[in-house]
Amino acid sequence: MHAIRKLRESGHATVADYETILAANVVFHSPVLIRALKGRAVVAKIFATSTTLREGAYTGEWKLDDRRTLLRWKGKIQGHELESFDIIEEDDEGRIVDRAIAFRPMPAAKLFRDAMRAAMGSSVPDDFWEY
């Protein structure tokens, strides 16, 4: 089981827990942001926060090669179905260096985006959320 999945499924992962599995220069790509987030501290915070705003479980995990894993997650945000797919890349030490995520359907992704923006406050600047 991938480390990010283990943390999410533990039900009580903290920002510090996520920091332990991330490389210092980790990059996170999300459709709810207009550009990638970079750096362990902010990415760990966004990962930990996202788990508090939605409910669900991973329904699939596929190891693509030595460094990349594909995860599928299904759940709900504010009572609406939400699904995601993640491609995670790791370094030689097994720490996450890159994570790209896709959400569907769009109306639920917008609910998630709005909830994340409110929860993250000034941790993620306004220019990451809108053009």
Coordinates of N, CA, C and O in Angstrom, one line a residue:
M1 N 0.9 -1.2 0.0 CA 0.0 0.0 0.0 C 0.9 1.2 0.0 O 1.8 1.3 0.8
H2 N 0.6 2.2 -0.9 CA 1.4 3.4 -1.0 C 1.3 4.2 0.3 O 0.3 4.2 1.0
A3 N 2.4 4.9 0.7 CA 2.5 5.7 1.9 C 1.4 6.7 2.0 O 0.8 6.9 3.1
I4 N 1.0 7.4 1.0 CA 0.0 8.4 1.0 C -1.3 7.8 1.3 O -2.2 8.4 2.1
R5 N -1.6 6.7 0.8 CA -2.8 5.9 1.0 C -2.9 5.5 2.5 O -3.9 5.6 3.2
K6 N -1.8 5.0 3.0 CA -1.7 4.5 4.4 C -2.1 5.7 5.3 O -2.8 5.5 6.3
L7 N -1.5 6.9 5.1 CA -1.7 8.0 5.9 C -3.2 8.4 5.8 O -3.8 8.7 6.9
R8 N -3.7 8.5 4.7 CA -5.1 8.9 4.5 C -6.1 7.9 5.2 O -7.0 8.3 5.9
E9 N -5.8 6.7 5.0 CA -6.7 5.6 5.6 C -6.5 5.5 7.1 O -7.3 4.9 7.8
S10 N -5.4 6.1 7.7 CA -5.2 6.0 9.1 C -6.3 6.8 9.8 O -6.6 6.6 11.0
G11 N -6.8 7.8 9.1 CA -7.9 8.6 9.7 C -7.4 9.8 10.6 O -8.2 10.6 11.1
H12 N -6.1 9.9 10.9 CA -5.7 10.9 11.8 C -4.3 11.5 11.4 O -3.5 11.9 12.2
A13 N -4.0 11.5 10.1 CA -2.7 12.0 9.7 C -2.6 13.5 9.8 O -3.5 14.2 9.5
T14 N -1.4 13.9 10.3 CA -1.2 15.3 10.6 C -0.3 15.9 9.5 O 0.3 15.1 8.6
V15 N -0.1 17.2 9.5 CA 0.8 17.8 8.5 C 2.2 17.2 8.7 O 2.9 16.9 7.7
A16 N 2.6 17.0 9.9 CA 4.0 16.4 10.2 C 4.1 15.0 9.6 O 5.1 14.6 9.1
D17 N 3.0 14.2 9.7 CA 3.0 12.9 9.1 C 3.2 13.0 7.6 O 4.0 12.2 7.1
Y18 N 2.5 13.9 7.0 CA 2.7 14.0 5.5 C 4.1 14.5 5.2 O 4.7 14.1 4.2
E19 N 4.7 15.4 6.0 CA 6.0 15.9 5.7 C 7.0 14.7 5.7 O 8.0 14.8 4.9
T20 N 6.8 13.7 6.4 CA 7.8 12.6 6.5 C 7.9 11.8 5.2 O 8.9 11.1 4.9
I21 N 6.8 11.9 4.3 CA 6.8 11.1 3.1 C 7.1 12.0 1.9 O 7.1 11.5 0.7
L22 N 7.3 13.3 2.1 CA 7.5 14.2 1.0 C 9.0 14.6 0.9 O 9.7 14.9 1.9
A23 N 9.5 14.7 -0.4 CA 10.8 15.3 -0.6 C 10.7 16.8 -0.3 O 9.7 17.4 -0.5
A24 N 11.8 17.4 0.0 CA 11.9 18.8 0.3 C 11.4 19.6 -0.9 O 10.7 20.7 -0.7
N25 N 11.7 19.2 -2.1 CA 11.3 20.0 -3.3 C 10.0 19.4 -4.0 O 9.9 19.6 -5.2
V26 N 9.2 18.7 -3.3 CA 8.0 18.1 -3.8 C 7.1 19.2 -4.6 O 7.1 20.3 -4.3
V27 N 6.5 18.7 -5.7 CA 5.7 19.5 -6.6 C 4.3 18.8 -6.6 O 4.2 17.6 -6.8
F28 N 3.2 19.6 -6.4 CA 1.9 19.1 -6.4 C 1.1 19.8 -7.5 O 1.0 21.1 -7.5
H29 N 0.5 19.1 -8.4 CA -0.3 19.6 -9.5 C -1.8 19.2 -9.2 O -2.1 18.0 -9.1
S30 N -2.7 20.2 -9.2 CA -4.1 20.0 -8.9 C -5.0 20.8 -9.9 O -4.6 22.0 -10.2
P31 N -6.1 20.2 -10.3 CA -7.0 21.0 -11.2 C -7.7 22.1 -10.4 O -8.3 23.0 -11.1
V32 N -7.6 22.1 -9.1 CA -8.3 23.2 -8.4 C -7.4 24.4 -8.2 O -7.8 25.5 -7.7
L33 N -6.1 24.3 -8.6 CA -5.1 25.4 -8.6 C -4.7 25.7 -10.0 O -4.6 24.8 -10.8
I34 N -4.3 27.0 -10.2 CA -4.0 27.3 -11.6 C -2.5 27.1 -11.9 O -2.1 27.1 -13.1
R35 N -1.7 26.8 -10.9 CA -0.3 26.4 -11.1 C 0.1 25.4 -9.9 O -0.6 25.4 -8.9
A36 N 1.2 24.8 -10.1 CA 1.7 23.8 -9.1 C 2.2 24.4 -7.9 O 2.7 25.5 -7.9
L37 N 1.9 23.7 -6.8 CA 2.5 24.1 -5.5 C 3.8 23.4 -5.3 O 4.0 22.2 -5.7
K38 N 4.8 24.1 -4.7 CA 6.1 23.5 -4.5 C 6.6 23.7 -3.1 O 6.3 24.7 -2.5
G39 N 7.2 22.6 -2.5 CA 7.8 22.7 -1.2 C 7.0 21.8 -0.2 O 5.8 21.7 -0.2
R40 N 7.8 21.2 0.6 CA 7.3 20.2 1.6 C 6.2 20.8 2.6 O 5.2 20.2 2.8
A41 N 6.5 21.9 3.1 CA 5.6 22.5 4.1 C 4.2 22.8 3.6 O 3.2 22.3 4.2
V42 N 4.1 23.5 2.5 CA 2.7 23.8 2.0 C 2.0 22.6 1.4 O 0.8 22.5 1.5
V43 N 2.8 21.7 0.7 CA 2.2 20.5 0.1 C 1.7 19.6 1.3 O 0.5 19.1 1.2
A44 N 2.4 19.4 2.3 CA 2.0 18.6 3.4 C 0.7 19.2 4.0 O -0.2 18.5 4.4
K45 N 0.6 20.5 4.1 CA -0.6 21.1 4.7 C -1.8 20.9 3.8 O -2.9 20.7 4.3
I46 N -1.6 21.1 2.5 CA -2.7 20.9 1.6 C -3.2 19.4 1.6 O -4.4 19.1 1.6
F47 N -2.3 18.4 1.7 CA -2.7 17.0 1.8 C -3.4 16.8 3.1 O -4.5 16.1 3.1
A48 N -2.9 17.2 4.2 CA -3.6 17.0 5.5 C -5.0 17.7 5.5 O -5.9 17.1 6.0
T49 N -5.1 18.9 5.0 CA -6.3 19.6 5.0 C -7.4 18.9 4.1 O -8.5 18.8 4.5
S50 N -6.9 18.4 3.0 CA -7.9 17.8 2.1 C -8.6 16.6 2.7 O -9.8 16.3 2.4
T51 N -7.9 15.9 3.6 CA -8.5 14.7 4.2 C -9.6 15.0 5.1 O -10.5 14.2 5.4
T52 N -9.6 16.3 5.6 CA -10.7 16.7 6.6 C -11.9 17.2 5.9 O -13.0 17.4 6.5
L53 N -11.9 17.5 4.6 CA -13.0 18.1 3.9 C -13.8 17.2 3.0 O -14.9 17.6 2.5
R54 N -13.4 15.9 2.9 CA -14.1 15.0 2.1 C -14.0 13.6 2.7 O -13.1 13.4 3.5
E55 N -14.9 12.8 2.3 CA -14.9 11.4 2.9 C -14.9 10.4 1.8 O -15.4 10.7 0.7
G56 N -14.3 9.3 2.0 CA -14.3 8.3 0.9 C -13.1 7.3 1.2 O -12.5 7.3 2.2
A57 N -12.7 6.6 0.1 CA -11.7 5.6 0.3 C -11.0 5.3 -1.1 O -11.6 5.6 -2.2
Y58 N -9.8 4.9 -1.1 CA -9.1 4.5 -2.3 C -9.7 3.2 -2.7 O -10.0 2.3 -1.9
T59 N -10.0 3.1 -4.0 CA -10.6 1.9 -4.6 C -9.7 1.1 -5.5 O -10.0 0.1 -6.0
G60 N -8.5 1.7 -5.8 CA -7.5 1.0 -6.6 C -6.1 1.6 -6.5 O -6.0 2.8 -6.1
E61 N -5.1 0.7 -6.6 CA -3.7 1.2 -6.6 C -3.0 0.3 -7.6 O -3.1 -0.9 -7.5
W62 N -2.2 1.0 -8.4 CA -1.4 0.3 -9.4 C 0.0 0.8 -9.4 O 0.2 2.0 -9.6
K63 N 1.0 0.0 -9.3 CA 2.4 0.4 -9.4 C 2.7 0.4 -10.9 O 2.7 -0.6 -11.5
L64 N 3.1 1.6 -11.4 CA 3.3 1.7 -12.8 C 4.7 1.3 -13.2 O 5.0 0.8 -14.3
D65 N 5.7 1.6 -12.3 CA 7.1 1.2 -12.5 C 7.8 1.4 -11.1 O 7.1 1.6 -10.1
D66 N 9.1 1.5 -11.1 CA 9.9 1.6 -9.9 C 9.5 2.9 -9.1 O 9.7 2.9 -7.8
R67 N 9.1 3.9 -9.7 CA 8.9 5.2 -9.1 C 7.5 5.8 -9.1 O 7.2 6.8 -8.5
R68 N 6.7 5.2 -9.9 CA 5.3 5.8 -10.1 C 4.2 4.9 -9.7 O 4.2 3.7 -10.1
T69 N 3.2 5.5 -9.1 CA 2.0 4.8 -8.6 C 0.8 5.5 -9.1 O 0.7 6.8 -9.0
L70 N -0.3 4.8 -9.5 CA -1.5 5.4 -9.8 C -2.5 5.0 -8.7 O -2.6 3.8 -8.4
L71 N -3.2 5.9 -8.2 CA -4.3 5.7 -7.2 C -5.6 6.2 -7.7 O -5.7 7.2 -8.3
R72 N -6.7 5.5 -7.3 CA -8.0 5.9 -7.6 C -8.8 6.0 -6.3 O -8.7 5.1 -5.4
W73 N -9.5 7.1 -6.1 CA -10.2 7.4 -4.9 C -11.7 7.7 -5.2 O -11.9 8.4 -6.2
K74 N -12.6 7.3 -4.4 CA -14.0 7.6 -4.6 C -14.6 8.0 -3.2 O -14.3 7.4 -2.2
G75 N -15.4 9.1 -3.3 CA -16.0 9.5 -2.0 C -17.0 10.6 -2.3 O -17.6 10.7 -3.4
K76 N -17.1 11.5 -1.3 CA -18.1 12.6 -1.3 C -17.5 13.9 -0.7 O -16.7 13.8 0.2
I77 N -18.0 15.0 -1.3 CA -17.8 16.3 -0.7 C -19.1 16.9 -0.5 O -19.9 17.0 -1.5
Q78 N -19.4 17.3 0.7 CA -20.7 17.9 1.0 C -21.9 17.1 0.4 O -22.9 17.7 -0.1
G79 N -21.8 15.8 0.5 CA -22.9 14.9 0.0 C -22.9 14.6 -1.4 O -23.8 13.9 -1.9
H80 N -22.0 15.2 -2.2 CA -21.9 15.0 -3.7 C -20.8 14.0 -4.0 O -19.7 14.1 -3.4
E81 N -21.0 13.1 -5.0 CA -20.0 12.2 -5.4 C -18.8 12.9 -5.9 O -18.9 13.9 -6.7
L82 N -17.6 12.4 -5.6 CA -16.3 13.0 -6.0 C -15.4 11.8 -6.3 O -15.4 10.9 -5.5
E83 N -14.6 11.9 -7.3 CA -13.7 10.9 -7.7 C -12.3 11.5 -8.1 O -12.3 12.6 -8.7
S84 N -11.2 10.8 -7.7 CA -9.9 11.4 -8.1 C -9.0 10.3 -8.6 O -9.2 9.1 -8.2
F85 N -8.1 10.7 -9.4 CA -7.0 9.8 -9.8 C -5.7 10.5 -9.6 O -5.6 11.7 -9.9
D86 N -4.7 9.8 -9.0 CA -3.4 10.4 -8.7 C -2.3 9.7 -9.4 O -2.4 8.4 -9.4
I87 N -1.4 10.4 -9.9 CA -0.1 9.8 -10.3 C 1.0 10.4 -9.4 O 1.1 11.6 -9.3
I88 N 1.7 9.5 -8.7 CA 2.6 9.9 -7.7 C 4.0 9.3 -8.1 O 4.2 8.2 -8.5
E89 N 5.0 10.2 -8.1 CA 6.4 9.9 -8.4 C 7.2 10.0 -7.2 O 7.1 11.0 -6.4
E90 N 8.1 9.0 -7.0 CA 9.0 9.0 -5.8 C 10.5 9.1 -6.2 O 10.8 8.8 -7.3
D91 N 11.3 9.6 -5.3 CA 12.7 9.6 -5.5 C 13.4 8.3 -5.1 O 12.7 7.3 -4.7
D92 N 14.7 8.2 -5.1 CA 15.4 7.0 -4.7 C 15.1 6.5 -3.3 O 15.3 5.4 -3.0
E93 N 14.8 7.5 -2.4 CA 14.6 7.2 -1.0 C 13.1 6.8 -0.7 O 12.7 6.6 0.4
G94 N 12.2 6.9 -1.8 CA 10.8 6.6 -1.6 C 10.0 7.8 -1.2 O 8.8 7.6 -0.9
R95 N 10.6 9.0 -1.2 CA 9.8 10.2 -0.8 C 9.1 10.7 -2.1 O 9.7 10.6 -3.2
I96 N 7.9 11.3 -1.9 CA 7.2 11.8 -3.0 C 7.8 13.1 -3.6 O 8.1 14.0 -2.8
V97 N 8.1 13.1 -4.9 CA 8.7 14.3 -5.5 C 7.7 15.0 -6.4 O 7.9 16.2 -6.7
D98 N 6.7 14.3 -6.8 CA 5.7 14.8 -7.7 C 4.4 14.1 -7.6 O 4.3 12.9 -7.5
R99 N 3.3 14.8 -7.4 CA 1.9 14.3 -7.4 C 1.0 15.1 -8.3 O 0.9 16.3 -8.1
A100 N 0.4 14.4 -9.2 CA -0.6 15.1 -10.1 C -2.0 14.4 -9.8 O -2.0 13.2 -9.8
I101 N -3.0 15.2 -9.6 CA -4.3 14.7 -9.3 C -5.3 15.2 -10.3 O -5.2 16.4 -10.7
A102 N -6.3 14.4 -10.6 CA -7.5 14.8 -11.4 C -8.8 14.5 -10.6 O -8.8 13.5 -10.0
F103 N -9.7 15.4 -10.7 CA -11.0 15.2 -10.0 C -12.1 15.2 -11.0 O -12.1 15.9 -12.1
R104 N -13.2 14.5 -10.7 CA -14.5 14.6 -11.4 C -15.6 14.3 -10.5 O -15.4 13.7 -9.5
P105 N -16.8 14.7 -10.8 CA -17.2 15.6 -11.8 C -16.9 17.1 -11.5 O -16.6 17.4 -10.3
M106 N -16.9 17.9 -12.4 CA -16.5 19.3 -12.2 C -17.3 20.1 -11.1 O -16.7 20.8 -10.3
P107 N -18.6 19.9 -11.0 CA -19.4 20.6 -9.9 C -18.8 20.2 -8.5 O -18.7 21.0 -7.7
A108 N -18.5 18.9 -8.4 CA -18.0 18.5 -7.1 C -16.6 19.0 -6.9 O -16.2 19.3 -5.8
A109 N -15.8 19.0 -7.9 CA -14.4 19.5 -7.9 C -14.5 21.0 -7.5 O -13.6 21.5 -6.7
K110 N -15.5 21.8 -7.9 CA -15.6 23.2 -7.6 C -15.9 23.3 -6.1 O -15.4 24.1 -5.4
L111 N -16.8 22.4 -5.6 CA -17.1 22.4 -4.1 C -15.9 22.2 -3.3 O -15.6 22.8 -2.3
F112 N -15.1 21.2 -3.8 CA -13.8 20.9 -3.1 C -12.9 22.0 -3.1 O -12.2 22.4 -2.1
R113 N -12.7 22.7 -4.3 CA -11.8 23.8 -4.4 C -12.2 24.9 -3.5 O -11.4 25.5 -2.8
D114 N -13.5 25.2 -3.4 CA -14.0 26.3 -2.6 C -13.7 26.0 -1.1 O -13.3 26.9 -0.3
A115 N -13.9 24.7 -0.7 CA -13.7 24.3 0.7 C -12.2 24.4 1.0 O -11.8 24.8 2.1
M116 N -11.4 23.9 0.1 CA -9.9 24.0 0.3 C -9.4 25.4 0.4 O -8.6 25.7 1.3
R117 N -9.9 26.3 -0.5 CA -9.5 27.7 -0.4 C -9.8 28.3 0.9 O -9.0 29.0 1.5
A118 N -11.0 28.0 1.4 CA -11.4 28.6 2.7 C -10.5 28.0 3.8 O -10.1 28.7 4.7
A119 N -10.3 26.7 3.8 CA -9.5 26.0 4.8 C -8.1 26.4 4.8 O -7.4 26.4 5.9
M120 N -7.5 26.6 3.7 CA -6.1 26.9 3.6 C -5.7 28.3 3.9 O -4.6 28.7 4.3
G121 N -6.7 29.2 3.8 CA -6.5 30.6 4.2 C -5.3 31.2 3.4 O -5.2 31.0 2.2
S122 N -4.4 31.9 4.1 CA -3.3 32.6 3.4 C -2.1 31.6 3.1 O -1.1 32.1 2.6
S123 N -2.3 30.4 3.5 CA -1.2 29.4 3.2 C -0.9 29.2 1.8 O 0.2 28.9 1.3
V124 N -2.0 29.4 1.0 CA -1.8 29.3 -0.5 C -2.3 30.7 -1.0 O -3.5 31.0 -0.8
P125 N -1.5 31.5 -1.6 CA -1.8 32.8 -2.1 C -3.0 32.8 -3.1 O -3.2 31.8 -3.8
D126 N -3.7 33.9 -3.1 CA -4.9 34.1 -4.0 C -4.5 33.8 -5.5 O -5.4 33.2 -6.2
D127 N -3.3 34.1 -5.9 CA -3.0 33.9 -7.3 C -2.8 32.5 -7.7 O -2.6 32.2 -8.9
F128 N -2.9 31.5 -6.8 CA -2.9 30.1 -7.1 C -4.3 29.6 -7.4 O -4.4 28.6 -8.0
W129 N -5.3 30.3 -6.9 CA -6.7 29.9 -7.0 C -7.4 30.5 -8.3 O -8.3 29.9 -8.8
E130 N -7.0 31.7 -8.7 CA -7.6 32.4 -9.8 C -6.6 33.2 -10.6 O -5.6 33.6 -10.2
Y131 N -7.0 33.3 -11.9 CA -6.2 34.1 -12.8 C -6.3 35.6 -12.5 O -7.2 36.1 -11.9

